[in-house]
């Protein structure tokens, strides 16, 4: 009986250890099948949220995570399409604005928020005696030769002149013609 009890105890302990190892192996395997796709999904979503819309989530499971990844892929495709449409619309609007500015008879200068020249029509180029396109990206002060003109054309120049009670009206002669601005 002692031998039988000891054999039974050994068998129970062996079976218990095998069961514990199998359950650990199965739980690790099971958690990997859940966690790895979720981690892939999280990495891809982070990439997409940082603006990399060319990401494709390649989680191919038949569970909720697989469905979620398919929906994220659809959403990313819609965002990419929307971004392309916006870029095309912006380019079209920019070309339209450039054409309008170019065809205005009065001198027009467009600067960015830093005061760098972005656009100048032919009338402005003629008034300021600017040739070519080397003026793009330069400060107004660098392109416009007259100090008073440069002061007025800089950001907030007219407002500053009005606060100083100076007349922002300028008159000068160009090609024997008196011009007022």
mmCIF file of C-alpha atoms in Angstrom:
data_model
loop_
_atom_site.group_PDB
_atom_site.id
_atom_site.type_symbol
_atom_site.label_atom_id
_atom_site.label_comp_id
_atom_site.label_asym_id
_atom_site.label_seq_id
_atom_site.Cartn_x
_atom_site.Cartn_y
_atom_site.Cartn_z
ATOM 1 C CA UNK A 1 0.000 0.000 0.000
ATOM 2 C CA UNK A 2 2.881 2.339 0.783
ATOM 3 C CA UNK A 3 4.414 1.600 -2.574
ATOM 4 C CA UNK A 4 1.080 2.100 -4.303
ATOM 5 C CA UNK A 5 0.491 5.372 -2.450
ATOM 6 C CA UNK A 6 3.973 6.618 -3.282
ATOM 7 C CA UNK A 7 3.536 5.659 -6.967
ATOM 8 C CA UNK A 8 0.158 7.408 -7.023
ATOM 9 C CA UNK A 9 1.667 10.505 -5.399
ATOM 10 C CA UNK A 10 4.507 10.521 -7.934
ATOM 11 C CA UNK A 11 2.025 10.106 -10.787
ATOM 12 C CA UNK A 12 -0.204 12.905 -9.476
ATOM 13 C CA UNK A 13 2.806 15.232 -9.009
ATOM 14 C CA UNK A 14 4.133 14.391 -12.492
ATOM 15 C CA UNK A 15 0.749 14.921 -14.094
ATOM 16 C CA UNK A 16 0.313 18.170 -12.135
ATOM 17 C CA UNK A 17 3.736 19.459 -13.257
ATOM 18 C CA UNK A 18 3.006 18.524 -16.867
ATOM 19 C CA UNK A 19 -0.369 20.244 -16.592
ATOM 20 C CA UNK A 20 1.239 23.365 -15.090
ATOM 21 C CA UNK A 21 3.873 23.499 -17.858
ATOM 22 C CA UNK A 22 1.226 22.909 -20.537
ATOM 23 C CA UNK A 23 -0.995 25.608 -19.078
ATOM 24 C CA UNK A 24 1.934 28.052 -18.926
ATOM 25 C CA UNK A 25 2.888 27.206 -22.518
ATOM 26 C CA UNK A 26 -0.732 27.522 -23.664
ATOM 27 C CA UNK A 27 -1.300 30.795 -21.826
ATOM 28 C CA UNK A 28 1.926 32.304 -23.227
ATOM 29 C CA UNK A 29 0.966 31.163 -26.683
ATOM 30 C CA UNK A 30 -2.588 32.440 -26.265
ATOM 31 C CA UNK A 31 -1.460 35.804 -24.917
ATOM 32 C CA UNK A 32 0.976 36.166 -27.832
ATOM 33 C CA UNK A 33 -1.812 35.592 -30.314
ATOM 34 C CA UNK A 34 -3.691 38.443 -28.644
ATOM 35 C CA UNK A 35 -0.873 40.784 -27.608
ATOM 36 C CA UNK A 36 1.313 40.668 -30.734
ATOM 37 C CA UNK A 37 -1.458 41.792 -33.103
ATOM 38 C CA UNK A 38 -2.517 44.439 -30.583
ATOM 39 C CA UNK A 39 1.068 45.720 -30.335
ATOM 40 C CA UNK A 40 1.362 45.772 -34.152
ATOM 41 C CA UNK A 41 -1.907 47.648 -34.334
ATOM 42 C CA UNK A 42 -0.736 50.149 -31.721
ATOM 43 C CA UNK A 43 2.569 50.792 -33.553
ATOM 44 C CA UNK A 44 0.771 51.279 -36.846
ATOM 45 C CA UNK A 45 -1.798 53.610 -35.318
ATOM 46 C CA UNK A 46 1.001 55.699 -33.790
ATOM 47 C CA UNK A 47 2.690 55.953 -37.195
ATOM 48 C CA UNK A 48 -0.584 56.979 -38.813
ATOM 49 C CA UNK A 49 -1.272 59.566 -36.113
ATOM 50 C CA UNK A 50 2.151 61.102 -36.740
ATOM 51 C CA UNK A 51 1.134 61.734 -40.348
ATOM 52 C CA UNK A 52 2.520 58.657 -42.105
ATOM 53 C CA UNK A 53 -0.648 57.830 -43.988
ATOM 54 C CA UNK A 54 1.070 55.282 -46.212
ATOM 55 C CA UNK A 55 0.981 52.769 -43.346
ATOM 56 C CA UNK A 56 -1.017 49.602 -43.785
ATOM 57 C CA UNK A 57 -1.941 47.567 -40.753
ATOM 58 C CA UNK A 58 -1.210 43.949 -41.578
ATOM 59 C CA UNK A 59 -2.965 42.121 -38.780
ATOM 60 C CA UNK A 60 -4.675 39.150 -40.384
ATOM 61 C CA UNK A 61 -6.796 37.572 -37.702
ATOM 62 C CA UNK A 62 -10.475 36.745 -37.705
ATOM 63 C CA UNK A 63 -11.188 38.300 -34.331
ATOM 64 C CA UNK A 64 -12.043 41.818 -33.209
ATOM 65 C CA UNK A 65 -8.446 42.999 -33.631
ATOM 66 C CA UNK A 66 -8.489 41.847 -37.258
ATOM 67 C CA UNK A 67 -11.733 43.741 -37.849
ATOM 68 C CA UNK A 68 -10.288 46.796 -36.127
ATOM 69 C CA UNK A 69 -7.196 46.676 -38.323
ATOM 70 C CA UNK A 70 -9.340 46.435 -41.460
ATOM 71 C CA UNK A 71 -11.333 49.483 -40.360
ATOM 72 C CA UNK A 72 -8.124 51.391 -39.634
ATOM 73 C CA UNK A 73 -6.875 50.524 -43.125
ATOM 74 C CA UNK A 74 -10.106 51.858 -44.617
ATOM 75 C CA UNK A 75 -9.871 55.014 -42.507
ATOM 76 C CA UNK A 76 -6.234 55.542 -43.513
ATOM 77 C CA UNK A 77 -7.126 55.171 -47.187
ATOM 78 C CA UNK A 78 -9.911 57.735 -46.822
ATOM 79 C CA UNK A 79 -7.524 60.126 -45.030
ATOM 80 C CA UNK A 80 -4.905 59.662 -47.753
ATOM 81 C CA UNK A 81 -7.512 60.381 -50.441
ATOM 82 C CA UNK A 82 -8.765 63.409 -48.508
ATOM 83 C CA UNK A 83 -5.211 64.716 -48.104
ATOM 84 C CA UNK A 84 -4.529 64.318 -51.837
ATOM 85 C CA UNK A 85 -7.722 66.201 -52.660
ATOM 86 C CA UNK A 86 -6.773 68.986 -50.247
ATOM 87 C CA UNK A 87 -3.277 69.252 -51.715
ATOM 88 C CA UNK A 88 -4.691 69.415 -55.236
ATOM 89 C CA UNK A 89 -7.216 72.059 -54.181
ATOM 90 C CA UNK A 90 -4.496 74.090 -52.472
ATOM 91 C CA UNK A 91 -2.300 73.946 -55.563
ATOM 92 C CA UNK A 92 -5.223 74.981 -57.773
ATOM 93 C CA UNK A 93 -6.090 77.875 -55.429
ATOM 94 C CA UNK A 94 -2.443 78.962 -55.315
ATOM 95 C CA UNK A 95 -2.227 78.992 -59.103
ATOM 96 C CA UNK A 96 -5.501 80.898 -59.282
ATOM 97 C CA UNK A 97 -4.263 83.478 -56.768
ATOM 98 C CA UNK A 98 -0.969 83.871 -58.602
ATOM 99 C CA UNK A 99 -2.810 84.404 -61.875
ATOM 100 C CA UNK A 100 -5.123 86.985 -60.312
ATOM 101 C CA UNK A 101 -2.241 88.878 -58.700
ATOM 102 C CA UNK A 102 -0.221 88.769 -61.902
ATOM 103 C CA UNK A 103 -3.072 90.291 -63.899
ATOM 104 C CA UNK A 104 -3.826 93.169 -61.532
ATOM 105 C CA UNK A 105 -2.733 96.452 -63.106
ATOM 106 C CA UNK A 106 -1.621 97.959 -59.785
ATOM 107 C CA UNK A 107 1.626 96.892 -58.126
ATOM 108 C CA UNK A 108 1.058 93.980 -55.726
ATOM 109 C CA UNK A 109 3.583 92.387 -53.397
ATOM 110 C CA UNK A 110 2.792 89.333 -51.262
ATOM 111 C CA UNK A 111 4.983 88.350 -48.316
ATOM 112 C CA UNK A 112 4.908 85.526 -45.814
ATOM 113 C CA UNK A 113 4.582 86.040 -42.064
ATOM 114 C CA UNK A 114 8.347 86.682 -41.826
ATOM 115 C CA UNK A 115 8.289 89.464 -44.419
ATOM 116 C CA UNK A 116 9.905 87.353 -47.148
ATOM 117 C CA UNK A 117 8.672 88.030 -50.665
ATOM 118 C CA UNK A 118 6.462 85.291 -52.017
ATOM 119 C CA UNK A 119 4.806 86.922 -54.991
ATOM 120 C CA UNK A 120 5.233 90.087 -57.008
ATOM 121 C CA UNK A 121 3.324 91.041 -60.131
ATOM 122 C CA UNK A 122 4.818 92.706 -63.193
ATOM 123 C CA UNK A 123 3.509 96.143 -62.183
ATOM 124 C CA UNK A 124 5.349 95.938 -58.848
ATOM 125 C CA UNK A 125 8.479 94.643 -60.547
ATOM 126 C CA UNK A 126 8.358 97.605 -62.928
ATOM 127 C CA UNK A 127 7.812 100.136 -60.110
ATOM 128 C CA UNK A 128 10.678 98.767 -58.034
ATOM 129 C CA UNK A 129 12.850 98.069 -61.076
ATOM 130 C CA UNK A 130 13.204 94.374 -60.240
ATOM 131 C CA UNK A 131 14.350 91.965 -62.933
ATOM 132 C CA UNK A 132 14.166 88.163 -62.968
ATOM 133 C CA UNK A 133 12.924 86.011 -60.106
ATOM 134 C CA UNK A 134 15.865 86.267 -57.719
ATOM 135 C CA UNK A 135 13.656 88.344 -55.388
ATOM 136 C CA UNK A 136 11.720 85.287 -54.187
ATOM 137 C CA UNK A 137 12.408 84.457 -50.568
ATOM 138 C CA UNK A 138 14.213 87.734 -49.870
ATOM 139 C CA UNK A 139 13.178 90.406 -47.405
ATOM 140 C CA UNK A 140 11.288 93.393 -48.798
ATOM 141 C CA UNK A 141 14.102 95.661 -47.590
ATOM 142 C CA UNK A 142 16.614 93.743 -49.747
ATOM 143 C CA UNK A 143 14.562 94.079 -52.943
ATOM 144 C CA UNK A 144 13.033 97.546 -52.601
ATOM 145 C CA UNK A 145 15.762 100.150 -52.902
ATOM 146 C CA UNK A 146 14.049 103.111 -51.245
ATOM 147 C CA UNK A 147 14.192 103.110 -47.432
ATOM 148 C CA UNK A 148 10.780 104.761 -46.992
ATOM 149 C CA UNK A 149 9.161 102.215 -49.310
ATOM 150 C CA UNK A 150 10.770 99.343 -47.465
ATOM 151 C CA UNK A 151 9.556 100.754 -44.144
ATOM 152 C CA UNK A 152 6.002 101.016 -45.390
ATOM 153 C CA UNK A 153 5.954 97.596 -47.068
ATOM 154 C CA UNK A 154 7.270 95.689 -44.072
ATOM 155 C CA UNK A 155 4.784 93.922 -41.841
ATOM 156 C CA UNK A 156 2.697 96.497 -40.001
ATOM 157 C CA UNK A 157 4.467 99.354 -41.768
ATOM 158 C CA UNK A 158 1.353 101.325 -42.698
ATOM 159 C CA UNK A 159 -0.124 100.865 -39.223
ATOM 160 C CA UNK A 160 3.159 102.008 -37.652
ATOM 161 C CA UNK A 161 3.249 105.092 -39.904
ATOM 162 C CA UNK A 162 -0.342 105.980 -39.001
ATOM 163 C CA UNK A 163 0.449 105.656 -35.283
ATOM 164 C CA UNK A 164 3.394 108.007 -35.790
ATOM 165 C CA UNK A 165 0.993 110.380 -37.602
ATOM 166 C CA UNK A 166 2.973 110.053 -40.791
ATOM 167 C CA UNK A 167 1.149 110.011 -44.102
ATOM 168 C CA UNK A 168 1.426 106.554 -45.691
ATOM 169 C CA UNK A 169 0.862 108.127 -49.112
ATOM 170 C CA UNK A 170 3.922 107.954 -51.321
ATOM 171 C CA UNK A 171 4.530 109.741 -54.559
ATOM 172 C CA UNK A 172 7.421 109.239 -56.914
ATOM 173 C CA UNK A 173 8.293 109.553 -60.563
ATOM 174 C CA UNK A 174 8.837 106.489 -62.680
ATOM 175 C CA UNK A 175 9.472 106.719 -66.442
ATOM 176 C CA UNK A 176 8.477 110.423 -66.429
ATOM 177 C CA UNK A 177 5.132 109.518 -64.812
ATOM 178 C CA UNK A 178 4.120 110.694 -61.338
ATOM 179 C CA UNK A 179 2.804 107.697 -59.322
ATOM 180 C CA UNK A 180 0.938 107.857 -56.004
ATOM 181 C CA UNK A 181 0.554 104.981 -53.558
#
